[in-house]
Short mmCIF file of C-alpha atoms in Angstrom, two decimals:
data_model
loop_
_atom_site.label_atom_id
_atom_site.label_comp_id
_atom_site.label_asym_id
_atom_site.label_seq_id
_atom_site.Cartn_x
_atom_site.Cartn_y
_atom_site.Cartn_z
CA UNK A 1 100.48 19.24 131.87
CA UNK A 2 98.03 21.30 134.22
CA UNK A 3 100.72 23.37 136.10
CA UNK A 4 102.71 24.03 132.52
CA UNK A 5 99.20 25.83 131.17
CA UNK A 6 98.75 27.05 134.32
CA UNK A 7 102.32 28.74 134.77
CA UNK A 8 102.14 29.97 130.68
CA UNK A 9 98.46 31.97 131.67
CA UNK A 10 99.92 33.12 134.68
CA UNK A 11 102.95 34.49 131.94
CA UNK A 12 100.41 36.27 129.63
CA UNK A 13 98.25 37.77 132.57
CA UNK A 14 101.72 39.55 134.14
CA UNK A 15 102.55 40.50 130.50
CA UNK A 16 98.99 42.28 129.91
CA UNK A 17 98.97 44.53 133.37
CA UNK A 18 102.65 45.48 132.21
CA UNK A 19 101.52 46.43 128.88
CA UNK A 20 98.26 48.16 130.12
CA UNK A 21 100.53 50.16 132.49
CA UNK A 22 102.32 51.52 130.31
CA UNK A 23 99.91 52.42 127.75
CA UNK A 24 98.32 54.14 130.60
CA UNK A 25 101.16 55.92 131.96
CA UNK A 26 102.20 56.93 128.45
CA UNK A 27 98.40 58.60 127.60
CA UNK A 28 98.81 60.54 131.33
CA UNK A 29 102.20 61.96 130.62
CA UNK A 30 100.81 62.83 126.79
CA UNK A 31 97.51 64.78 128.47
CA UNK A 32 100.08 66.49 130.47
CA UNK A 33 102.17 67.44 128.11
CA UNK A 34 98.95 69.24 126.16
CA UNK A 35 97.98 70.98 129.44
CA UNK A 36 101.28 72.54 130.32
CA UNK A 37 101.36 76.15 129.28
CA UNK A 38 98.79 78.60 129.77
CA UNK A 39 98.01 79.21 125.74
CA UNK A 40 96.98 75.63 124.63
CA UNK A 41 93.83 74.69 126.33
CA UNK A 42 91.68 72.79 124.20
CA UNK A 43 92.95 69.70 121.74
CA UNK A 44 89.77 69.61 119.17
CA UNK A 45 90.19 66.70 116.41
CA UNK A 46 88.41 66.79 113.33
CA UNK A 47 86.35 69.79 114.82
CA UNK A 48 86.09 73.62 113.47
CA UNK A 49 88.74 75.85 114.21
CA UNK A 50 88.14 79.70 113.86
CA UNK A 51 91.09 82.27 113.58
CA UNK A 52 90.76 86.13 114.66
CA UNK A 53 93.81 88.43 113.99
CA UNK A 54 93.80 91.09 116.87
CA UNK A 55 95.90 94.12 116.19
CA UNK A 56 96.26 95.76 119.16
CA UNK A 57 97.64 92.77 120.86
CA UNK A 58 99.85 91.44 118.11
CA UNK A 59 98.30 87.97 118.23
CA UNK A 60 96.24 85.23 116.54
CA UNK A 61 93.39 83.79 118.52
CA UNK A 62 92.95 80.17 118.11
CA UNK A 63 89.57 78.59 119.01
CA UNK A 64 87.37 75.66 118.40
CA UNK A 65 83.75 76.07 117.29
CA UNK A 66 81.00 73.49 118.64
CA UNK A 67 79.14 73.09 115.79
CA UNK A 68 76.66 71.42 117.67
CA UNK A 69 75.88 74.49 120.18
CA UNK A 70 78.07 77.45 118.59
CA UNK A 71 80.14 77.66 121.53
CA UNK A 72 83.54 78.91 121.38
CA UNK A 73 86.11 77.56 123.48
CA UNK A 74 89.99 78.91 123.55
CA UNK A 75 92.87 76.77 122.17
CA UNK A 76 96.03 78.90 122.40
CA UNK A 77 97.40 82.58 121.02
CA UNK A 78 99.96 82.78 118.66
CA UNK A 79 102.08 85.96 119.02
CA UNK A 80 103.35 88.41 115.90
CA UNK A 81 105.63 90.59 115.69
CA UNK A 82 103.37 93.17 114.51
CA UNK A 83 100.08 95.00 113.91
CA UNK A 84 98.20 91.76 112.51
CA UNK A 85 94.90 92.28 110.90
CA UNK A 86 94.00 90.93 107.25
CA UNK A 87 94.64 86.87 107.23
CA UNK A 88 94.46 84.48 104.00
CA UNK A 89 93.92 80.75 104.20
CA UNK A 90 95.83 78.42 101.51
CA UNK A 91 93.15 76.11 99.64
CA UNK A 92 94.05 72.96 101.30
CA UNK A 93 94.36 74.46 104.95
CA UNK A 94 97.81 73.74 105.68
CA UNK A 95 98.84 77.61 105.96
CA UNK A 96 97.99 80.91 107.23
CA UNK A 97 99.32 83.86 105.77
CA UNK A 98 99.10 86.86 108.76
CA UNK A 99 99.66 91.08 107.16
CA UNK A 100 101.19 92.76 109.54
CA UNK A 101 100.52 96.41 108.93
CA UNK A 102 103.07 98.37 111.50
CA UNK A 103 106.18 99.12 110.18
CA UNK A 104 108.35 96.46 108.96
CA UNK A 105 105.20 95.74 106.72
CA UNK A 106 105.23 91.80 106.39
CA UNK A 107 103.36 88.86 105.76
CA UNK A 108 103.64 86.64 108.44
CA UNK A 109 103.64 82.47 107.40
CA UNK A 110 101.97 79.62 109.35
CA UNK A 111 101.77 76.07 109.25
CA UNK A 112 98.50 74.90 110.58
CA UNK A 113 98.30 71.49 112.52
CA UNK A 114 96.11 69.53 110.77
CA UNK A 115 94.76 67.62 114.00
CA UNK A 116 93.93 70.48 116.22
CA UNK A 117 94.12 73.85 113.74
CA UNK A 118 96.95 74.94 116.02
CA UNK A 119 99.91 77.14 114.71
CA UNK A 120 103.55 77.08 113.88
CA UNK A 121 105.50 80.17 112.81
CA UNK A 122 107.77 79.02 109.86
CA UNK A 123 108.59 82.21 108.76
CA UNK A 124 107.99 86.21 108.29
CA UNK A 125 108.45 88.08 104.61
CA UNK A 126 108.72 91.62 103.83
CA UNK A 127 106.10 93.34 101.81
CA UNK A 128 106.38 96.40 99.45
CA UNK A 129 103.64 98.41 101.88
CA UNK A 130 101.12 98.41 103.81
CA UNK A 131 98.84 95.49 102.65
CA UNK A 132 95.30 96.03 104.24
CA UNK A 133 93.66 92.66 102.12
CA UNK A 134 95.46 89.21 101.13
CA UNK A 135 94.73 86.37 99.32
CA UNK A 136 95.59 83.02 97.60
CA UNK A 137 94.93 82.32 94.23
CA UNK A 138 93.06 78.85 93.13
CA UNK A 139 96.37 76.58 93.22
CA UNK A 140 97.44 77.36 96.18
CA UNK A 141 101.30 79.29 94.74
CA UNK A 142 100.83 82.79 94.68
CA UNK A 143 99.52 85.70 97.78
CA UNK A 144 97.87 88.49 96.14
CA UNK A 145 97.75 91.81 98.22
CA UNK A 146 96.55 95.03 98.02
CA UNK A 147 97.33 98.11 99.81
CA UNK A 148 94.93 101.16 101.12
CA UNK A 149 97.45 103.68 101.52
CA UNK A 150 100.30 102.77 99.28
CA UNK A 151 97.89 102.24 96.33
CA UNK A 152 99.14 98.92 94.84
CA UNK A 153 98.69 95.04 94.40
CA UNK A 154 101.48 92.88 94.87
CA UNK A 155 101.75 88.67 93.70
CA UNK A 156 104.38 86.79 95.30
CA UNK A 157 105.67 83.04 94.81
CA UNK A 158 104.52 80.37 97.46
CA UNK A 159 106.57 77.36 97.64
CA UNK A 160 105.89 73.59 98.18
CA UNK A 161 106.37 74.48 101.88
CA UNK A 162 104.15 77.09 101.97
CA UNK A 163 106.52 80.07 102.37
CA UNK A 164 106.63 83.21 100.22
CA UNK A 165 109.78 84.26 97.96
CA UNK A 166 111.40 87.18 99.43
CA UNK A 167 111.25 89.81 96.07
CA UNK A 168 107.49 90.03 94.66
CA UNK A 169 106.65 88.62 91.02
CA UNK A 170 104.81 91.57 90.46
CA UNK A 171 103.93 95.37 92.23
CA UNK A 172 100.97 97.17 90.17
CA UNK A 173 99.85 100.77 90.95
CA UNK A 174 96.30 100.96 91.14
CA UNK A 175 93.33 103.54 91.11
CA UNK A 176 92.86 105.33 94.64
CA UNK A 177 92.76 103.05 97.93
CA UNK A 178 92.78 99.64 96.75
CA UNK A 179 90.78 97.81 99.33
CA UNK A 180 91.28 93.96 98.13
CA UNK A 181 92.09 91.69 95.63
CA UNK A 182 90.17 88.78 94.81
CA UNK A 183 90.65 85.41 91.78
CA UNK A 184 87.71 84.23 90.82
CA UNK A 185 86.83 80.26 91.84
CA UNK A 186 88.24 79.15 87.84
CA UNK A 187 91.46 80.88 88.93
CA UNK A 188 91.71 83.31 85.61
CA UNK A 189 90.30 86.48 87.09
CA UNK A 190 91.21 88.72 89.48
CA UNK A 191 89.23 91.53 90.88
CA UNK A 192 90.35 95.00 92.53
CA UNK A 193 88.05 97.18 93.96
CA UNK A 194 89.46 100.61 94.62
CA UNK A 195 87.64 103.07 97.58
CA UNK A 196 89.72 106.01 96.61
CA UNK A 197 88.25 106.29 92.97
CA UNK A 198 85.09 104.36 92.63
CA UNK A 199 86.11 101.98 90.44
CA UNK A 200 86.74 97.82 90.52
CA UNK A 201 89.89 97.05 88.40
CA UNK A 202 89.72 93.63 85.99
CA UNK A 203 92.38 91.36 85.62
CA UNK A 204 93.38 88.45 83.51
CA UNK A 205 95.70 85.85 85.14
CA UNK A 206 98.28 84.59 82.96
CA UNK A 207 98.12 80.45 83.20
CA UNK A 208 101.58 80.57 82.67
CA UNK A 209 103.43 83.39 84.35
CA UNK A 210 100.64 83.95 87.05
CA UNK A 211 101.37 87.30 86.15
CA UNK A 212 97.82 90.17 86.25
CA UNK A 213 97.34 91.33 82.71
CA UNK A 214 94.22 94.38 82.69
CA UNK A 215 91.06 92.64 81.09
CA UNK A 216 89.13 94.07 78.45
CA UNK A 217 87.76 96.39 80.04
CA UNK A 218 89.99 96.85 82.76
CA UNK A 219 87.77 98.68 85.16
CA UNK A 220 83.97 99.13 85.74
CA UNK A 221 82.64 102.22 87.90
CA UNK A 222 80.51 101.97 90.64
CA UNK A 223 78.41 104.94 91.50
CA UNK A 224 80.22 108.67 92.32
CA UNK A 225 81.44 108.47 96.14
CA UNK A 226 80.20 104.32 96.66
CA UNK A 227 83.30 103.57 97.87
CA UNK A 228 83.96 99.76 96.87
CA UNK A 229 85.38 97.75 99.27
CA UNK A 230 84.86 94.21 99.41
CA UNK A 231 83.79 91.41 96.67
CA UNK A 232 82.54 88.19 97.45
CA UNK A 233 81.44 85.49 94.54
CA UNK A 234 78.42 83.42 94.36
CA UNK A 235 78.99 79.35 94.92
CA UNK A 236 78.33 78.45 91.25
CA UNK A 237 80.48 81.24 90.10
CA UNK A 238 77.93 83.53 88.05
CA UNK A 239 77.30 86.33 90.41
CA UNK A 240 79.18 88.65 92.00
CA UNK A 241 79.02 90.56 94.97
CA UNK A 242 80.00 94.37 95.96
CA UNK A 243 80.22 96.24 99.02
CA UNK A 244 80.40 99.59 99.39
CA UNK A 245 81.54 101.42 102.06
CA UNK A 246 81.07 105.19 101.86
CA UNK A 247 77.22 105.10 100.51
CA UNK A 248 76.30 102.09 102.21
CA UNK A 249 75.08 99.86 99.27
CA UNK A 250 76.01 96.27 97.93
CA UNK A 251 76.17 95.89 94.54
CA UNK A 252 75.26 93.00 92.04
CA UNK A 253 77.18 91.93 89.10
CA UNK A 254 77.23 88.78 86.74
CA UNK A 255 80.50 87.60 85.14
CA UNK A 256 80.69 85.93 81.72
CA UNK A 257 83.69 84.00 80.23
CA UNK A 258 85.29 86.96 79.48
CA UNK A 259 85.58 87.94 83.61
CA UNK A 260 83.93 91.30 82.58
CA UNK A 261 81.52 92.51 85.16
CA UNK A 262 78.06 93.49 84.17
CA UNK A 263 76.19 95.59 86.66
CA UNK A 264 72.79 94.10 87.57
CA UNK A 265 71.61 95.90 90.58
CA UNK A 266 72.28 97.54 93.85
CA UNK A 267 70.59 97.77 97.20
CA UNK A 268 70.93 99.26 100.28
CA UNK A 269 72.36 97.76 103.28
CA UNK A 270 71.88 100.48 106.14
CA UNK A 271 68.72 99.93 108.86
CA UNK A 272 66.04 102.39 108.65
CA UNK A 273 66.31 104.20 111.95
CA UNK A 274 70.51 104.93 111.34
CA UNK A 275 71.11 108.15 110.34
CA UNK A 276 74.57 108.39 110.37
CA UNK A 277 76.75 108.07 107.62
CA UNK A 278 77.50 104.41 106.59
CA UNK A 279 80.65 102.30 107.37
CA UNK A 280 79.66 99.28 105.29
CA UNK A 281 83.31 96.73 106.52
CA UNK A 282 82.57 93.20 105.56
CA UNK A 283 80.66 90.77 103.04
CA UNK A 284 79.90 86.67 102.83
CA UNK A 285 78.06 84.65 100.55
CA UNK A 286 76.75 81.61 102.50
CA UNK A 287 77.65 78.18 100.93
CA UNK A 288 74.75 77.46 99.78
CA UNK A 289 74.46 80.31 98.13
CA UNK A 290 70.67 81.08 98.84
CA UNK A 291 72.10 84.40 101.51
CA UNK A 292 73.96 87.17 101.83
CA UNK A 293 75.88 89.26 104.79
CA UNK A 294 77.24 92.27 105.38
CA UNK A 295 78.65 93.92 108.35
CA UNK A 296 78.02 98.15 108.68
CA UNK A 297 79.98 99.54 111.53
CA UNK A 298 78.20 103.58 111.97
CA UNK A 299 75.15 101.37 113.63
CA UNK A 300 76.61 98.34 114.79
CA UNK A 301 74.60 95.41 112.64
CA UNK A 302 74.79 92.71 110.38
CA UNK A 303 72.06 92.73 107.64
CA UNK A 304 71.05 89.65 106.01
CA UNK A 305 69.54 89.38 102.38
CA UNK A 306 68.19 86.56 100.17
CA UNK A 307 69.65 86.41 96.96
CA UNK A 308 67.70 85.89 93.92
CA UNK A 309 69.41 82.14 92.17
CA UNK A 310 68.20 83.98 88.77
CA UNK A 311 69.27 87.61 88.35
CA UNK A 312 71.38 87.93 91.31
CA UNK A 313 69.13 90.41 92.75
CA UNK A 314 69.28 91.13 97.19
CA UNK A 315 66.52 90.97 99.56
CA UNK A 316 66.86 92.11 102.82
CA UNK A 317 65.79 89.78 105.43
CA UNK A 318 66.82 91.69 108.41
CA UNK A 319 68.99 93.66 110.47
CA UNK A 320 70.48 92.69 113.69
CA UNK A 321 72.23 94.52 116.23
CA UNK A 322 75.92 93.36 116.84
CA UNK A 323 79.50 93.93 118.25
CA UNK A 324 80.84 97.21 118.10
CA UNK A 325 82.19 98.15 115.43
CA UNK A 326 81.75 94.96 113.62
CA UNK A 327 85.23 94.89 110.81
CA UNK A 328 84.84 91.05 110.18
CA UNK A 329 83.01 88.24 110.35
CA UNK A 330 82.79 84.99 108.91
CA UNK A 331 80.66 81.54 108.21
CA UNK A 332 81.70 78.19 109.13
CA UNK A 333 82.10 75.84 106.46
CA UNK A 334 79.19 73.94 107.49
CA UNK A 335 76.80 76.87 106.78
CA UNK A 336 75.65 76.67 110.52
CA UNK A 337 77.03 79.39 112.20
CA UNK A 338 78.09 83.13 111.81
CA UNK A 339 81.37 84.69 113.78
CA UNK A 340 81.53 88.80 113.92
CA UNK A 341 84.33 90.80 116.07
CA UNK A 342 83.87 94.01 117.17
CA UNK A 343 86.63 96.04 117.44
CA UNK A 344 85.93 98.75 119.59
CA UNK A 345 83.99 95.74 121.78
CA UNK A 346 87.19 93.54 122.08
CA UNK A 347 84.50 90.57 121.66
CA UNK A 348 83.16 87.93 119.27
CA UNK A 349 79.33 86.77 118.76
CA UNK A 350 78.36 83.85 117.35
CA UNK A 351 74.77 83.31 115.66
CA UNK A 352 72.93 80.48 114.54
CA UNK A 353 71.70 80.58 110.68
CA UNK A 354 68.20 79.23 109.81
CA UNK A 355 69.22 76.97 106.43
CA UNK A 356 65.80 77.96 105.09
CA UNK A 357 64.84 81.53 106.31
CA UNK A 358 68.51 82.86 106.10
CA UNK A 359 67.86 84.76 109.65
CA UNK A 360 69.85 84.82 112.59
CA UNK A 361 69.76 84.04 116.13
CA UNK A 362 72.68 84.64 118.92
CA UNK A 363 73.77 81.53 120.63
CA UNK A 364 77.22 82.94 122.24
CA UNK A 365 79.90 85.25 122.55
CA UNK A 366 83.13 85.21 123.84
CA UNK A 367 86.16 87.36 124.39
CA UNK A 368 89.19 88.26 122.10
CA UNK A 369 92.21 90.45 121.69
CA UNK A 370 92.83 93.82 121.92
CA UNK A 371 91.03 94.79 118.02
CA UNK A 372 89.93 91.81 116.65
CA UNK A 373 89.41 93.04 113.04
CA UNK A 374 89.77 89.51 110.84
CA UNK A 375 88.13 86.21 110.98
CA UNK A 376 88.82 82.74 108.71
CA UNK A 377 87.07 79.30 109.71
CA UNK A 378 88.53 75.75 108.44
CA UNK A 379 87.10 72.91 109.14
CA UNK A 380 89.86 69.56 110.08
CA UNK A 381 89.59 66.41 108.56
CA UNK A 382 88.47 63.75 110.64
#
């Protein structure tokens, strides 16, 4: 009876070293596997993965944020076949839609790995022009663009797998130099600000069709040469938020059930001691919604402001040097961190936000592409 347990322990022991080499051999040749290639460096899971279109380059940098220390670190760098520069996230994270503004102008579409943020080309759509802004609406179905030089906004069909139609729903000639298109977070709005003639266009959104109807009104004016460029809307949905890129000013406006703007205030943006003319480029409301951000590329800074929870009114905290020529930036979902590019640089900085001063402190930078001019942040599931 002794040597038969004997003999069947002996059994499982030789099965369990065969079973833990394998298991072992199998993880080795599956870290390999990630490490071959000179693009895919770092595997993050369930971490924050930042995106940064570089035109010059043609490519999409992938990289994982530590939210811990703001570090970047690369993952890989997914070629286009283009000029890439605005990007557009789908709500639940599982595409990226890429403009690529040299000629064939196209929207580029990628499936995003949802365990390391990683990218898969699935497919590349013409456009009608040259789209400098995109975005996607509420339900995740339809890409809104809008085009600089051609003048126009454009809503085209996303399917269940996350590609666009090939002919547009819709092409609508704006005012001068639309500079984006925006839905509002109830996804019945939509917002156009044009540069060219100082004006944002107002949209309904058809719950049906998905088609843009103009609002009553269907424009407000900003200021004689402002310049609108960007809009960015408060958390809780009352305010919104104008920048302006010829005078240098950000604008406040609250929106009411009808999706009318109502001007509230404006404020300037540019430091003291600059006395060039302004570049205002980029604008973020942080998730909390207590501060405000703003990107001016003439003198090379990022101003931060407090925002007022009851009248929408801006504050400026303070100005801060940056990259030059600072197009983008972005905040991690988090709140914790700030990303800027500098084009003219060819670098990214990262700074730390203080969640009750709103101010910012630089923790890192790190290289990019030739033009990095767009930024969007996810953050995986874990």
């Amino acid at each position: 009876m002794k040597k038969i347990i004997f003999l069947r322990l002996l059994m499982c022991l030789c099965a369990l070293n065969t079973w833990s080499f394998c298991l072992s051999h199998k993880s080795g040749s599956h870290l390999h596997e990630q490490q071959s290639g000179p693009s895919k460096v770092v595997q993050p899971q369930g971490k924050t993965v930042v995106y940064i279109s570089n035109a010059d380059s043609r490519e999409i940098f992938v990289m994982k944020l530590d939210t811990t220390t703001g570090q970047l670190s690369f993952i890989e760098s997914e070629p286009t076949s283009g000029n890439v520069m605005p990007l557009a996230l789908s709500p639940d994270h599982r595409y990226l839609y890429a403009s690529l503004r040299s000629e064939p102008y196209a929207v580029s579409t990628f499936s995003i790995n949802p365990q390391n943020g990683m990218l898969d080309h699935l497919a590349t759509a013409k456009l009608p022009v040259n789209m400098a802004y995109l975005s996607v609406d509420q339900s995740g179905r339809y890409l809104f663009a809008a085009s600089y030089s051609g003048s126009k906004v454009s809503v085209n069909f996303i399917g269940p797998d996350g590609m666009l139609q090939p002919e547009p729903l819709q092409v609508l000639s704006t005012g001068r130099n639309a500079h984006a298109i925006v839905a509002d977070h109830l996804n019945r709005h939509v917002y156009v600000p044009n540069l060219g003639d100082d004006q944002i266009l107002q949209y309904t959104l058809d719950p049906g069709t998905r088609m843009l109807r103009p609002n009553d009104p269907p424009l407000i004016k900003t200021a004689s040469g402002a310049g609108p460029r960007h809009l960015a809307e408060h958390p809780e949905g009352r305010f919104w938020f104008l920048i302006n890129e010829l005078d240098g000013t950000i604008n406040s406006y609250e929106s009411g059930q009808s999706g009318a703007l109502k001007f509230l205030s404006s404020v300037n943006l540019m430091p003291e001691a600059h006395s060039g003319k302004p570049s205002a480029a980029d604008i973020h409301v942080h998730p909390s919604g207590l501060f405000l951000y703003t990107t001016e590329r003439g003198s090379n800074t990022l101003c931060a402001f407090r925002i007022d929870p009851l009248n929408g009114k801006l504050t400026v905290i303070a100005h801060y040097p940056t990259e030059t020529q600072p197009r983008s930036f972005n905040i991690d979902p988090s709140g914790k961190f700030l990303i800027v590019a500098g084009q003219q640089s060819h670098r990214l900085s990262v700074y730390r936000i203080n969640p009750q001063s709103g101010t910012l402190s630089k923790v890192s930078d790190a290289a990019a592409g030739r033009n990095p001019n767009w930024i969007e942040v996810i953050q995986l599931a874990r």
